[in-house]
PDB file of C-alpha atoms in Angstrom:
ATOM      1  CA  UNK S  96      38.144 -16.582  16.314  1.00 57.00           C
ATOM      2  CA  UNK S  97      35.933 -13.647  15.334  1.00 62.00           C
ATOM      3  CA  UNK S  98      32.272 -14.360  14.911  1.00 64.00           C
ATOM      4  CA  UNK S  99      30.342 -12.546  12.239  1.00 66.00           C
ATOM      5  CA  UNK S 100      26.935 -11.187  13.099  1.00 63.00           C
ATOM      6  CA  UNK S 101      24.052 -13.051  11.515  1.00 63.00           C
ATOM      7  CA  UNK S 102      22.728 -11.443   8.368  1.00 60.00           C
ATOM      8  CA  UNK S 103      19.236 -10.024   8.736  1.00 66.00           C
ATOM      9  CA  UNK S 104      16.485 -12.360   7.651  1.00 80.00           C
ATOM     10  CA  UNK S 105      14.588 -11.086   4.645  1.00 82.00           C
ATOM     11  CA  UNK S 106      10.859 -11.014   5.212  1.00 86.00           C
ATOM     12  CA  UNK S 107       9.052 -11.373   1.924  1.00 90.00           C
ATOM     13  CA  UNK S 108       5.763  -9.529   1.406  1.00 92.00           C
ATOM     14  CA  UNK S 109       2.609 -11.459   0.472  1.00 94.00           C
ATOM     15  CA  UNK S 110       2.311 -12.232  -3.235  1.00 96.00           C
ATOM     16  CA  UNK S 111      -0.726 -11.702  -5.451  1.00 96.00           C
ATOM     17  CA  UNK S 112      -3.962  -9.776  -5.031  1.00 97.00           C
ATOM     18  CA  UNK S 113      -6.039 -10.555  -1.946  1.00 98.00           C
ATOM     19  CA  UNK S 114      -9.628  -9.600  -1.121  1.00 98.00           C
ATOM     20  CA  UNK S 115     -10.199  -7.667   2.092  1.00 98.00           C
ATOM     21  CA  UNK S 116     -13.089  -5.818   3.717  1.00 98.00           C
ATOM     22  CA  UNK S 117     -13.547  -2.335   5.116  1.00 98.00           C
ATOM     23  CA  UNK S 118     -16.281  -2.546   7.749  1.00 97.00           C
ATOM     24  CA  UNK S 119     -18.967   0.014   8.611  1.00 95.00           C
ATOM     25  CA  UNK S 120     -16.641   1.589  11.201  1.00 96.00           C
ATOM     26  CA  UNK S 121     -13.893   2.132   8.640  1.00 96.00           C
ATOM     27  CA  UNK S 122     -11.622  -0.682   9.782  1.00 98.00           C
ATOM     28  CA  UNK S 123      -9.696  -2.558   7.112  1.00 98.00           C
ATOM     29  CA  UNK S 124      -9.560  -6.254   8.027  1.00 98.00           C
ATOM     30  CA  UNK S 125      -6.178  -7.357   6.756  1.00 98.00           C
ATOM     31  CA  UNK S 126      -5.848 -10.760   5.106  1.00 98.00           C
ATOM     32  CA  UNK S 127      -3.881 -13.080   7.413  1.00 97.00           C
ATOM     33  CA  UNK S 128      -0.758 -12.948   5.221  1.00 96.00           C
ATOM     34  CA  UNK S 129      -0.684  -9.130   5.450  1.00 96.00           C
ATOM     35  CA  UNK S 130      -1.191  -9.048   9.216  1.00 96.00           C
ATOM     36  CA  UNK S 131       1.533 -11.688   9.626  1.00 95.00           C
ATOM     37  CA  UNK S 132       3.872  -9.663   7.398  1.00 95.00           C
ATOM     38  CA  UNK S 133       3.417  -6.522   9.530  1.00 95.00           C
ATOM     39  CA  UNK S 134       3.913  -8.549  12.704  1.00 95.00           C
ATOM     40  CA  UNK S 135       7.093 -10.152  11.333  1.00 93.00           C
ATOM     41  CA  UNK S 136       8.420  -6.690  10.432  1.00 92.00           C
ATOM     42  CA  UNK S 137       7.465  -5.461  13.915  1.00 92.00           C
ATOM     43  CA  UNK S 138       5.579  -2.730  12.061  1.00 91.00           C
ATOM     44  CA  UNK S 139       2.076  -2.760  13.492  1.00 91.00           C
ATOM     45  CA  UNK S 140       2.010   1.075  13.373  1.00 96.00           C
ATOM     46  CA  UNK S 141       1.551   2.352   9.834  1.00 97.00           C
ATOM     47  CA  UNK S 142       0.781   5.541   7.916  1.00 98.00           C
ATOM     48  CA  UNK S 143      -2.320   5.346   5.718  1.00 98.00           C
ATOM     49  CA  UNK S 144      -2.791   7.853   2.893  1.00 97.00           C
ATOM     50  CA  UNK S 145      -3.335   8.331  -0.835  1.00 94.00           C
ATOM     51  CA  UNK S 146      -0.862  10.200  -3.012  1.00 91.00           C
ATOM     52  CA  UNK S 147      -2.961  10.117  -6.179  1.00 87.00           C
ATOM     53  CA  UNK S 148      -6.476  11.217  -5.191  1.00 82.00           C
ATOM     54  CA  UNK S 149      -6.824  13.501  -8.202  1.00 79.00           C
ATOM     55  CA  UNK S 150      -5.903  10.792 -10.693  1.00 80.00           C
ATOM     56  CA  UNK S 151      -8.392   8.582 -12.510  1.00 84.00           C
ATOM     57  CA  UNK S 152      -7.545   5.475 -10.464  1.00 87.00           C
ATOM     58  CA  UNK S 153      -6.644   6.518  -6.902  1.00 90.00           C
ATOM     59  CA  UNK S 154      -4.999   3.945  -4.655  1.00 93.00           C
ATOM     60  CA  UNK S 155      -4.988   3.893  -0.862  1.00 96.00           C
ATOM     61  CA  UNK S 156      -1.514   3.112   0.462  1.00 97.00           C
ATOM     62  CA  UNK S 157      -0.540   1.638   3.809  1.00 97.00           C
ATOM     63  CA  UNK S 158       3.104   2.430   4.574  1.00 97.00           C
ATOM     64  CA  UNK S 159       5.217   0.887   7.292  1.00 95.00           C
ATOM     65  CA  UNK S 160       6.700   3.762   9.284  1.00 96.00           C
ATOM     66  CA  UNK S 161      10.297   3.285   8.046  1.00 95.00           C
ATOM     67  CA  UNK S 162       9.126   3.462   4.418  1.00 95.00           C
ATOM     68  CA  UNK S 163       6.872   6.457   5.102  1.00 96.00           C
ATOM     69  CA  UNK S 164       9.613   8.317   6.987  1.00 96.00           C
ATOM     70  CA  UNK S 165      11.992   7.765   4.045  1.00 96.00           C
ATOM     71  CA  UNK S 166       9.315   9.152   1.696  1.00 95.00           C
ATOM     72  CA  UNK S 167       8.727  12.099   4.017  1.00 95.00           C
ATOM     73  CA  UNK S 168      12.462  12.799   4.149  1.00 94.00           C
ATOM     74  CA  UNK S 169      12.652  12.725   0.358  1.00 95.00           C
ATOM     75  CA  UNK S 170       9.695  15.105  -0.003  1.00 94.00           C
ATOM     76  CA  UNK S 171      10.916  17.448   2.738  1.00 92.00           C
ATOM     77  CA  UNK S 172      14.630  17.583   2.014  1.00 93.00           C
ATOM     78  CA  UNK S 173      15.187  16.691  -1.625  1.00 90.00           C
ATOM     79  CA  UNK S 174      12.112  17.544  -3.688  1.00 89.00           C
ATOM     80  CA  UNK S 175      11.612  21.248  -3.001  1.00 89.00           C
ATOM     81  CA  UNK S 176       8.187  22.794  -3.499  1.00 92.00           C
ATOM     82  CA  UNK S 177       6.856  19.745  -5.340  1.00 91.00           C
ATOM     83  CA  UNK S 178       7.675  17.518  -2.376  1.00 92.00           C
ATOM     84  CA  UNK S 179       6.118  19.961   0.075  1.00 93.00           C
ATOM     85  CA  UNK S 180       2.890  20.056  -1.948  1.00 93.00           C
ATOM     86  CA  UNK S 181       2.615  16.273  -2.245  1.00 92.00           C
ATOM     87  CA  UNK S 182       3.395  15.895   1.467  1.00 94.00           C
ATOM     88  CA  UNK S 183       0.665  18.413   2.306  1.00 93.00           C
ATOM     89  CA  UNK S 184      -1.891  16.333   0.381  1.00 91.00           C
ATOM     90  CA  UNK S 185      -0.615  13.089   1.923  1.00 93.00           C
ATOM     91  CA  UNK S 186      -0.940  14.562   5.409  1.00 94.00           C
ATOM     92  CA  UNK S 187      -4.337  16.129   4.682  1.00 92.00           C
ATOM     93  CA  UNK S 188      -5.875  12.739   3.901  1.00 92.00           C
ATOM     94  CA  UNK S 189      -3.511  10.474   5.830  1.00 96.00           C
ATOM     95  CA  UNK S 190      -3.090   9.411   9.433  1.00 97.00           C
ATOM     96  CA  UNK S 191      -1.251   6.966  11.643  1.00 97.00           C
ATOM     97  CA  UNK S 192      -3.007   3.703  12.359  1.00 98.00           C
ATOM     98  CA  UNK S 193      -2.106   0.717  14.494  1.00 96.00           C
ATOM     99  CA  UNK S 194      -3.103  -2.848  13.752  1.00 97.00           C
ATOM    100  CA  UNK S 195      -5.354  -4.181  16.497  1.00 96.00           C
ATOM    101  CA  UNK S 196      -5.374  -7.718  17.900  1.00 95.00           C
ATOM    102  CA  UNK S 197      -7.926  -8.754  15.245  1.00 96.00           C
ATOM    103  CA  UNK S 198      -5.653  -7.649  12.375  1.00 96.00           C
ATOM    104  CA  UNK S 199      -7.597  -4.473  11.536  1.00 98.00           C
ATOM    105  CA  UNK S 200      -6.424  -0.974  10.653  1.00 98.00           C
ATOM    106  CA  UNK S 201      -8.632   2.075  11.121  1.00 98.00           C
ATOM    107  CA  UNK S 202      -8.639   4.083   7.890  1.00 97.00           C
ATOM    108  CA  UNK S 203      -8.899   7.897   7.968  1.00 96.00           C
ATOM    109  CA  UNK S 204     -12.563   8.907   7.626  1.00 95.00           C
ATOM    110  CA  UNK S 205     -12.124  11.569   4.947  1.00 92.00           C
ATOM    111  CA  UNK S 206      -9.922   9.306   2.854  1.00 94.00           C
ATOM    112  CA  UNK S 207     -12.133   6.224   2.930  1.00 93.00           C
ATOM    113  CA  UNK S 208     -15.204   8.324   2.089  1.00 92.00           C
ATOM    114  CA  UNK S 209     -13.420  10.065  -0.764  1.00 91.00           C
ATOM    115  CA  UNK S 210     -12.337   6.682  -2.166  1.00 93.00           C
ATOM    116  CA  UNK S 211     -15.809   5.173  -1.674  1.00 92.00           C
ATOM    117  CA  UNK S 212     -14.571   2.190   0.320  1.00 95.00           C
ATOM    118  CA  UNK S 213     -16.685   2.351   3.483  1.00 93.00           C
ATOM    119  CA  UNK S 214     -18.343  -0.976   4.227  1.00 95.00           C
ATOM    120  CA  UNK S 215     -16.969  -2.397   0.979  1.00 96.00           C
ATOM    121  CA  UNK S 216     -14.784  -5.145  -0.394  1.00 97.00           C
ATOM    122  CA  UNK S 217     -11.342  -3.986  -1.481  1.00 98.00           C
ATOM    123  CA  UNK S 218      -8.332  -5.695  -3.015  1.00 98.00           C
ATOM    124  CA  UNK S 219      -4.791  -5.593  -1.658  1.00 98.00           C
ATOM    125  CA  UNK S 220      -1.300  -6.271  -2.902  1.00 97.00           C
ATOM    126  CA  UNK S 221       2.011  -5.812  -1.129  1.00 96.00           C
ATOM    127  CA  UNK S 222       5.410  -4.478  -2.029  1.00 90.00           C
ATOM    128  CA  UNK S 223       8.369  -4.019   0.305  1.00 84.00           C
ATOM    129  CA  UNK S 224       6.854  -2.125   3.220  1.00 89.00           C
ATOM    130  CA  UNK S 225       3.814  -0.801   1.340  1.00 95.00           C
ATOM    131  CA  UNK S 226       0.308  -2.204   0.843  1.00 97.00           C
ATOM    132  CA  UNK S 227      -1.781  -0.994  -2.096  1.00 97.00           C
ATOM    133  CA  UNK S 228      -5.539  -1.049  -1.508  1.00 97.00           C
ATOM    134  CA  UNK S 229      -7.888  -0.834  -4.505  1.00 96.00           C
ATOM    135  CA  UNK S 230     -11.630  -0.321  -4.572  1.00 95.00           C
ATOM    136  CA  UNK S 231     -13.521  -2.826  -6.727  1.00 95.00           C
ATOM    137  CA  UNK S 232     -14.073  -0.120  -9.369  1.00 93.00           C
ATOM    138  CA  UNK S 233     -10.398   0.872  -9.509  1.00 93.00           C
ATOM    139  CA  UNK S 234      -9.265  -2.763  -9.702  1.00 95.00           C
ATOM    140  CA  UNK S 235     -11.673  -3.517 -12.556  1.00 95.00           C
ATOM    141  CA  UNK S 236     -10.401  -0.514 -14.536  1.00 94.00           C
ATOM    142  CA  UNK S 237      -6.749  -1.402 -13.860  1.00 92.00           C
ATOM    143  CA  UNK S 238      -7.458  -4.957 -15.069  1.00 94.00           C
ATOM    144  CA  UNK S 239      -9.128  -3.637 -18.237  1.00 95.00           C
ATOM    145  CA  UNK S 240      -6.075  -1.483 -18.951  1.00 93.00           C
ATOM    146  CA  UNK S 241      -3.674  -4.349 -18.183  1.00 93.00           C
ATOM    147  CA  UNK S 242      -5.498  -6.751 -20.505  1.00 95.00           C
ATOM    148  CA  UNK S 243      -5.404  -4.360 -23.487  1.00 95.00           C
ATOM    149  CA  UNK S 244      -2.903  -5.767 -25.989  1.00 94.00           C
ATOM    150  CA  UNK S 245      -1.680  -8.232 -23.366  1.00 95.00           C
ATOM    151  CA  UNK S 246       0.045 -10.498 -25.908  1.00 95.00           C
ATOM    152  CA  UNK S 247       2.311  -7.637 -27.025  1.00 95.00           C
ATOM    153  CA  UNK S 248       3.091  -6.758 -23.408  1.00 94.00           C
ATOM    154  CA  UNK S 249       4.070 -10.353 -22.648  1.00 95.00           C
ATOM    155  CA  UNK S 250       6.204 -10.546 -25.807  1.00 95.00           C
ATOM    156  CA  UNK S 251       8.047  -7.393 -24.733  1.00 95.00           C
ATOM    157  CA  UNK S 252       8.679  -8.811 -21.263  1.00 94.00           C
ATOM    158  CA  UNK S 253       9.952 -12.081 -22.761  1.00 95.00           C
ATOM    159  CA  UNK S 254      12.476 -10.052 -24.755  1.00 95.00           C
ATOM    160  CA  UNK S 255      13.653  -8.641 -21.430  1.00 95.00           C
ATOM    161  CA  UNK S 256      14.023 -12.141 -19.976  1.00 95.00           C
ATOM    162  CA  UNK S 257      10.595 -13.033 -18.542  1.00 92.00           C
ATOM    163  CA  UNK S 258      10.353 -16.770 -17.998  1.00 93.00           C
TER     164      UNK S 258
END
């Protein structure tokens, strides 16, 4: 009798938007669900950066290392000069961080100052292996944009099968 190896357990990211705080020392205190997610993934070391600093609504991103390394590989080996330029910006503002025992991540100084999130409330959402961190101002603007013509957006999604 041949035994089959157990299939890997899927670890779902936290759902919804969650408030969080960046303290005066630049440490992002992760909501419990986010800290637990990183722990379950065995991914307490992360890469923190922003790929869209020059855009109207920049978003800080916290990447688990496997996701960041896949992005880095894409930019280095498959995207030519464009990838190299984006990677340069990501590395200029980004840095490795490790979650401490209190569930905090130290954010790169230049990045948090540029985004205006020192000693401030922020909002977080999670996708597979990536956390998005919004300043209050960015979140408010994203919500304004999302709510514009919301009924038409929902109707379109229902046509696609939204329940």
